[in-house]
Coordinates of N, CA and C in Angstrom, one line a residue:
M21 N 0.8 -1.2 0.0 CA 0.0 0.0 0.0 C 0.9 1.2 0.0
W22 N 0.6 2.2 -0.8 CA 1.3 3.4 -0.8 C 0.4 4.6 -1.0
P23 N 0.5 5.6 -0.3 CA 1.5 5.9 0.7 C 1.3 5.0 1.9
V24 N 2.2 5.1 2.9 CA 2.1 4.3 4.1 C 0.8 4.7 4.8
P25 N -0.1 3.7 5.0 CA -1.4 4.1 5.7 C -1.2 4.4 7.2
R26 N -2.3 5.0 7.7 CA -2.2 5.4 9.2 C -2.0 4.2 10.1
D27 N -2.8 3.2 9.8 CA -2.6 2.0 10.6 C -2.9 0.7 9.7
L28 N -2.5 -0.4 10.2 CA -2.6 -1.6 9.5 C -3.9 -2.4 9.9
P29 N -4.8 -2.8 8.9 CA -6.0 -3.5 9.3 C -5.6 -4.8 10.1
D30 N -6.5 -5.2 11.0 CA -6.2 -6.4 11.8 C -6.1 -7.7 11.0
K31 N -6.7 -7.7 9.8 CA -6.6 -9.0 9.0 C -5.2 -9.3 8.5
F32 N -4.3 -8.3 8.6 CA -2.9 -8.6 8.1 C -2.1 -9.1 9.3
D33 N -1.4 -10.2 9.1 CA -0.4 -10.6 10.1 C 1.0 -10.7 9.6
M34 N 1.2 -10.3 8.4 CA 2.6 -10.2 7.8 C 2.6 -9.0 6.9
V35 N 3.8 -8.3 7.0 CA 3.9 -7.1 6.2 C 5.3 -7.1 5.5
L36 N 5.3 -6.8 4.2 CA 6.6 -6.7 3.5 C 6.7 -5.2 3.3
V37 N 7.8 -4.6 3.8 CA 8.0 -3.1 3.7 C 9.3 -2.8 3.0
D38 N 9.2 -1.8 2.1 CA 10.3 -1.2 1.4 C 11.0 -0.3 2.3
V39 N 12.3 -0.6 2.7 CA 13.0 0.1 3.6 C 14.1 1.0 3.0
T40 N 14.1 2.3 3.3 CA 15.2 3.2 2.8 C 15.6 3.9 4.1
D41 N 16.7 4.6 4.0 CA 17.2 5.4 5.1 C 16.2 6.5 5.5
Q42 N 15.3 7.0 4.6 CA 14.4 8.0 4.9 C 13.0 7.5 5.4
S43 N 12.8 6.2 5.4 CA 11.5 5.6 5.7 C 11.3 5.2 7.2
A44 N 12.4 5.4 8.0 CA 12.3 4.9 9.4 C 11.2 5.5 10.2
T45 N 11.0 6.8 10.2 CA 10.0 7.4 11.0 C 8.6 7.0 10.7
K46 N 8.3 7.0 9.4 CA 6.9 6.6 8.9 C 6.7 5.1 9.2
L47 N 7.7 4.3 9.0 CA 7.5 2.8 9.2 C 7.3 2.5 10.7
K48 N 8.2 3.1 11.5 CA 8.1 2.9 13.0 C 6.7 3.3 13.5
G49 N 6.2 4.5 13.1 CA 4.9 4.9 13.6 C 3.8 4.0 13.1
F50 N 3.9 3.6 11.9 CA 2.9 2.7 11.3 C 2.9 1.4 12.0
L51 N 4.0 0.8 12.2 CA 4.1 -0.6 12.8 C 3.9 -0.6 14.3
E52 N 4.2 0.5 15.0 CA 4.0 0.5 16.5 C 2.6 0.7 16.9
K53 N 1.7 1.1 16.0 CA 0.3 1.3 16.4 C -0.4 -0.1 16.5
R54 N 0.2 -1.1 16.0 CA -0.4 -2.4 16.0 C -0.6 -2.9 17.4
E55 N -1.8 -3.5 17.7 CA -2.0 -4.1 19.0 C -1.6 -5.6 18.9
K56 N -1.9 -6.2 17.8 CA -1.6 -7.6 17.5 C -0.2 -7.7 16.9
P57 N 0.7 -8.6 17.3 CA 2.0 -8.7 16.7 C 1.9 -9.0 15.2
V58 N 2.8 -8.5 14.4 CA 2.8 -8.7 13.0 C 4.2 -9.1 12.6
T59 N 4.3 -10.0 11.6 CA 5.6 -10.4 11.1 C 6.1 -9.4 10.0
I60 N 7.3 -8.9 10.2 CA 7.8 -7.9 9.3 C 9.0 -8.4 8.5
I61 N 8.8 -8.3 7.1 CA 9.9 -8.6 6.2 C 10.3 -7.3 5.5
A62 N 11.6 -6.9 5.7 CA 12.1 -5.7 5.1 C 12.6 -6.0 3.7
I63 N 12.3 -5.1 2.8 CA 12.9 -5.2 1.4 C 13.8 -4.1 1.2
I64 N 15.1 -4.4 0.9 CA 16.1 -3.3 0.8 C 16.8 -3.4 -0.6
G65 N 17.2 -2.3 -1.0 CA 17.9 -2.2 -2.3 C 19.4 -2.2 -2.1
Y66 N 19.9 -1.8 -0.9 CA 21.3 -1.8 -0.7 C 21.5 -1.9 0.8
E67 N 22.7 -2.2 1.2 CA 23.1 -2.3 2.6 C 24.0 -1.1 3.0
N68 N 23.6 -0.3 3.9 CA 24.5 0.6 4.5 C 24.1 0.8 6.0
P69 N 24.9 1.4 6.8 CA 24.6 1.5 8.2 C 23.2 2.1 8.5
S70 N 22.8 3.1 7.8 CA 21.5 3.7 8.1 C 20.3 2.8 7.7
V71 N 20.4 2.1 6.6 CA 19.4 1.1 6.2 C 19.3 0.0 7.2
L72 N 20.5 -0.5 7.6 CA 20.5 -1.6 8.6 C 19.9 -1.2 9.9
N73 N 20.2 0.1 10.3 CA 19.6 0.6 11.5 C 18.1 0.7 11.5
V74 N 17.6 1.1 10.3 CA 16.1 1.1 10.1 C 15.5 -0.3 10.3
I75 N 16.2 -1.3 9.7 CA 15.7 -2.7 9.8 C 15.6 -3.1 11.3
L76 N 16.7 -2.7 12.0 CA 16.6 -3.1 13.5 C 15.6 -2.3 14.2
E77 N 15.4 -1.0 13.9 CA 14.4 -0.2 14.6 C 13.0 -0.6 14.3
I78 N 12.7 -1.1 13.1 CA 11.3 -1.5 12.9 C 11.1 -3.0 13.4
G79 N 12.1 -3.6 13.8 CA 12.0 -5.0 14.3 C 11.7 -6.0 13.2
A80 N 12.4 -5.9 12.1 CA 12.2 -6.8 10.9 C 12.6 -8.2 11.3
H81 N 11.8 -9.2 10.9 CA 12.1 -10.6 11.2 C 12.9 -11.3 10.1
A82 N 12.9 -10.7 8.9 CA 13.6 -11.2 7.8 C 13.9 -10.0 6.8
V83 N 14.8 -10.3 5.9 CA 15.2 -9.2 4.9 C 15.3 -9.9 3.5
L84 N 14.7 -9.2 2.5 CA 14.8 -9.6 1.1 C 15.6 -8.5 0.4
M85 N 16.4 -8.8 -0.6 CA 17.1 -7.9 -1.4 C 16.4 -7.6 -2.7
K86 N 16.4 -6.3 -3.1 CA 15.9 -6.0 -4.4 C 16.9 -6.3 -5.5
P87 N 16.5 -6.7 -6.7 CA 15.1 -6.9 -7.1 C 14.6 -8.2 -6.4
V88 N 13.4 -8.2 -6.0 CA 12.8 -9.4 -5.3 C 12.5 -10.4 -6.4
R89 N 13.0 -11.6 -6.2 CA 12.7 -12.8 -7.1 C 11.8 -13.8 -6.4
A90 N 11.2 -14.6 -7.1 CA 10.3 -15.6 -6.5 C 11.1 -16.6 -5.6
A91 N 12.3 -16.9 -6.0 CA 13.2 -17.8 -5.2 C 13.6 -17.0 -3.9
G92 N 13.3 -17.6 -2.8 CA 13.7 -17.1 -1.5 C 12.6 -16.4 -0.8
V93 N 11.5 -16.0 -1.5 CA 10.4 -15.2 -0.8 C 9.7 -16.1 0.2
L94 N 9.3 -17.3 -0.3 CA 8.6 -18.2 0.6 C 9.4 -18.7 1.8
S95 N 10.7 -19.0 1.6 CA 11.5 -19.4 2.7 C 11.7 -18.2 3.7
S96 N 11.8 -17.0 3.2 CA 12.0 -15.8 4.1 C 10.7 -15.6 4.9
M97 N 9.5 -15.8 4.2 CA 8.3 -15.7 4.9 C 8.2 -16.7 6.0
L98 N 8.5 -18.0 5.7 CA 8.5 -19.1 6.7 C 9.4 -18.8 7.9
M99 N 10.6 -18.4 7.6 CA 11.6 -18.1 8.7 C 11.2 -16.9 9.5
A100 N 10.7 -15.9 8.8 CA 10.3 -14.7 9.6 C 9.1 -15.0 10.5
R101 N 8.2 -15.8 10.0 CA 7.0 -16.2 10.8 C 7.5 -17.0 12.1
R102 N 8.4 -17.9 11.8 CA 8.9 -18.7 12.9 C 9.6 -17.9 13.9
Y103 N 10.5 -17.0 13.4 CA 11.3 -16.1 14.3 C 10.3 -15.3 15.1
Q104 N 9.3 -14.7 14.5 CA 8.4 -13.8 15.2 C 7.6 -14.6 16.3
S105 N 7.2 -15.9 15.9 CA 6.4 -16.7 16.9 C 7.3 -17.0 18.1
E106 N 8.6 -17.4 17.8 CA 9.5 -17.7 19.0 C 9.7 -16.4 19.8
Q107 N 9.9 -15.3 19.2 CA 10.1 -14.0 19.9 C 8.9 -13.7 20.8
E108 N 7.7 -14.0 20.3 CA 6.5 -13.7 21.0 C 6.4 -14.7 22.2
R109 N 6.8 -16.0 22.0 CA 6.7 -17.0 23.1 C 7.8 -16.6 24.1
F110 N 9.0 -16.2 23.7 CA 10.0 -15.8 24.7 C 9.5 -14.6 25.5
S111 N 8.9 -13.7 24.9 CA 8.4 -12.5 25.6 C 7.3 -12.9 26.7
K112 N 6.4 -13.8 26.3 CA 5.4 -14.3 27.3 C 6.1 -15.1 28.4
D113 N 7.1 -15.9 28.1 CA 7.8 -16.7 29.1 C 8.6 -15.7 30.0
M114 N 9.2 -14.7 29.5 CA 9.9 -13.7 30.3 C 8.9 -13.0 31.2
A115 N 7.8 -12.6 30.7 CA 6.8 -11.9 31.6 C 6.4 -12.9 32.7
K116 N 6.2 -14.1 32.5 CA 5.8 -15.1 33.5 C 6.9 -15.2 34.5
L117 N 8.2 -15.3 34.1 CA 9.3 -15.4 35.0 C 9.4 -14.1 35.8
R118 N 9.2 -13.0 35.2 CA 9.3 -11.7 36.0 C 8.2 -11.7 37.1
E119 N 7.0 -12.1 36.7 CA 5.9 -12.2 37.7 C 6.2 -13.2 38.8
K120 N 6.8 -14.3 38.5 CA 7.2 -15.3 39.5 C 8.2 -14.7 40.4
L121 N 9.2 -14.1 39.8 CA 10.3 -13.5 40.6 C 9.7 -12.4 41.6
D122 N 8.8 -11.6 41.1 CA 8.1 -10.6 41.9 C 7.4 -11.3 43.1
N123 N 6.7 -12.4 42.8 CA 5.9 -13.1 43.8 C 6.9 -13.7 44.8
V124 N 8.0 -14.2 44.4 CA 9.0 -14.8 45.4 C 9.5 -13.6 46.3
Q125 N 9.8 -12.5 45.6 CA 10.3 -11.3 46.4 C 9.2 -10.9 47.4
K126 N 8.0 -10.9 47.1 CA 6.9 -10.5 48.0 C 6.8 -11.4 49.2
V127 N 6.9 -12.7 48.9 CA 6.9 -13.7 50.0 C 8.1 -13.6 50.9
N128 N 9.3 -13.3 50.3 CA 10.5 -13.1 51.1 C 10.4 -11.9 52.0
D129 N 9.8 -10.8 51.4 CA 9.6 -9.6 52.2 C 8.6 -9.8 53.3
A130 N 7.6 -10.6 53.1 CA 6.6 -10.9 54.1 C 7.2 -11.8 55.2
K131 N 8.0 -12.7 54.8 CA 8.7 -13.6 55.8 C 9.6 -12.7 56.6
F132 N 10.4 -11.8 56.0 CA 11.3 -11.0 56.8 C 10.5 -10.1 57.8
I133 N 9.3 -9.6 57.4 CA 8.5 -8.8 58.3 C 8.0 -9.7 59.5
L134 N 7.6 -10.9 59.2 CA 7.1 -11.8 60.3 C 8.3 -12.2 61.2
M135 N 9.4 -12.5 60.6 CA 10.6 -12.8 61.4 C 11.0 -11.7 62.3
R136 N 11.0 -10.5 61.8 CA 11.3 -9.3 62.6 C 10.3 -9.0 63.7
H137 N 9.0 -9.1 63.4 CA 8.0 -8.8 64.4 C 7.8 -9.9 65.4
R138 N 8.0 -11.1 65.0 CA 7.7 -12.2 65.9 C 8.9 -12.9 66.5
G139 N 10.1 -12.6 65.9 CA 11.3 -13.2 66.4 C 11.3 -14.7 66.1
I140 N 10.9 -15.1 64.9 CA 10.8 -16.5 64.5 C 11.8 -16.8 63.3
A141 N 12.0 -18.1 63.1 CA 12.8 -18.5 62.0 C 12.1 -18.3 60.6
E142 N 12.9 -18.4 59.6 CA 12.4 -18.2 58.2 C 11.3 -19.3 57.9
R143 N 11.7 -20.5 58.2 CA 10.7 -21.6 57.9 C 9.4 -21.4 58.6
E144 N 9.4 -21.0 59.9 CA 8.2 -20.7 60.6 C 7.4 -19.6 60.0
A145 N 8.1 -18.6 59.5 CA 7.4 -17.4 58.9 C 6.7 -17.9 57.6
Y146 N 7.4 -18.7 56.8 CA 6.8 -19.3 55.6 C 5.6 -20.1 55.9
D147 N 5.7 -21.0 57.0 CA 4.6 -21.8 57.4 C 3.4 -21.0 57.7
I148 N 3.6 -19.9 58.4 CA 2.4 -19.0 58.8 C 1.8 -18.5 57.5
I149 N 2.6 -18.0 56.6 CA 2.0 -17.5 55.3 C 1.3 -18.6 54.6
R150 N 1.9 -19.8 54.5 CA 1.2 -20.9 53.8 C -0.1 -21.3 54.4
K151 N -0.1 -21.4 55.8 CA -1.3 -21.8 56.5 C -2.4 -20.8 56.3
Q152 N -2.0 -19.5 56.3 CA -3.0 -18.4 56.1 C -3.6 -18.6 54.7
A153 N -2.7 -18.8 53.7 CA -3.2 -19.0 52.3 C -4.2 -20.1 52.2
M154 N -3.8 -21.2 52.8 CA -4.7 -22.4 52.8 C -6.0 -22.1 53.4
T155 N -6.0 -21.5 54.6 CA -7.2 -21.2 55.3 C -8.1 -20.3 54.5
K156 N -7.5 -19.3 53.9 CA -8.3 -18.3 53.2 C -8.5 -18.7 51.7
R157 N -8.0 -19.8 51.4 CA -8.1 -20.3 50.0 C -7.6 -19.3 48.9
T158 N -6.4 -18.9 49.2 CA -5.8 -17.9 48.3 C -4.3 -18.3 48.1
T159 N -3.6 -17.4 47.4 CA -2.2 -17.7 47.2 C -1.3 -17.2 48.3
T160 N -0.1 -17.7 48.4 CA 0.8 -17.2 49.4 C 1.2 -15.8 49.0
T161 N 1.2 -15.5 47.7 CA 1.6 -14.1 47.2 C 0.6 -13.1 47.8
E162 N -0.7 -13.4 47.7 CA -1.8 -12.5 48.2 C -1.6 -12.3 49.7
I163 N -1.4 -13.4 50.4 CA -1.2 -13.2 51.9 C 0.1 -12.4 52.1
A164 N 1.2 -12.7 51.4 CA 2.4 -11.9 51.6 C 2.1 -10.4 51.3
Q165 N 1.4 -10.1 50.2 CA 1.1 -8.7 49.9 C 0.3 -8.1 51.1
S166 N -0.7 -8.8 51.7 CA -1.5 -8.3 52.8 C -0.6 -8.0 54.0
I167 N 0.4 -8.9 54.2 CA 1.4 -8.6 55.3 C 2.2 -7.4 55.1
I168 N 2.7 -7.2 53.8 CA 3.5 -6.1 53.5 C 2.6 -4.8 53.6
N169 N 1.4 -4.8 53.1 CA 0.5 -3.7 53.2 C 0.2 -3.3 54.7
A170 N -0.1 -4.3 55.5 CA -0.3 -4.1 56.9 C 0.9 -3.5 57.6
E171 N 2.0 -4.0 57.3 CA 3.3 -3.5 57.9 C 3.5 -2.0 57.5
S172 N 3.2 -1.7 56.3 CA 3.4 -0.4 55.8 C 2.4 0.6 56.5
I173 N 1.2 0.2 56.7 CA 0.2 1.0 57.4 C 0.6 1.2 58.8
L174 N 1.0 0.1 59.5 CA 1.5 0.2 60.9 C 2.7 1.1 61.1
S175 N 3.6 1.0 60.1 CA 4.8 1.8 60.3 C 4.5 3.3 60.0
N176 N 3.5 3.6 59.1 CA 3.1 5.0 58.9 C 2.4 5.5 60.1
L177 N 1.7 4.7 60.8 CA 1.0 5.2 62.0 C 2.0 5.6 63.1
G178 N 3.1 4.9 63.2 CA 4.1 5.3 64.1 C 4.8 6.6 63.8
D179 N 4.8 7.0 62.6 CA 5.4 8.2 62.2 C 4.6 9.4 62.5
S180 N 3.3 9.2 62.7 CA 2.3 10.4 62.9 C 2.5 11.0 64.2

């Protein structure tokens, strides 16, 4: 489509874009508006640092050289789709790991609060959190967050 449209219709899941050193701003704006991930194949006429930088900036998953010939297009599309799918899966996995790490940190913070206030060992503090979670039929993370919130409120009352 030319000129570059304001946004890409949702029915498109792969885009082949003509990349030049002057097209970076328009292409980035166009591609960043997407809510759904799209596979991007850059078509370039020459290689120089500014064109390569544009390819990286737009997040291209594959590159085709001009003049585009039938040979290589299908394999580039296949590899780009696979790369984009793996990239999406890695991003989801990374988000899950970050959430898990945050949850572990919350539980550790709550254990420290209980250890400090009650003078108990780490294992006992964790057992308290776990028993509360089982009693209330919730996660240890939610109980830990409640302990952290309560400690924050109580420490703020002491400052008044």
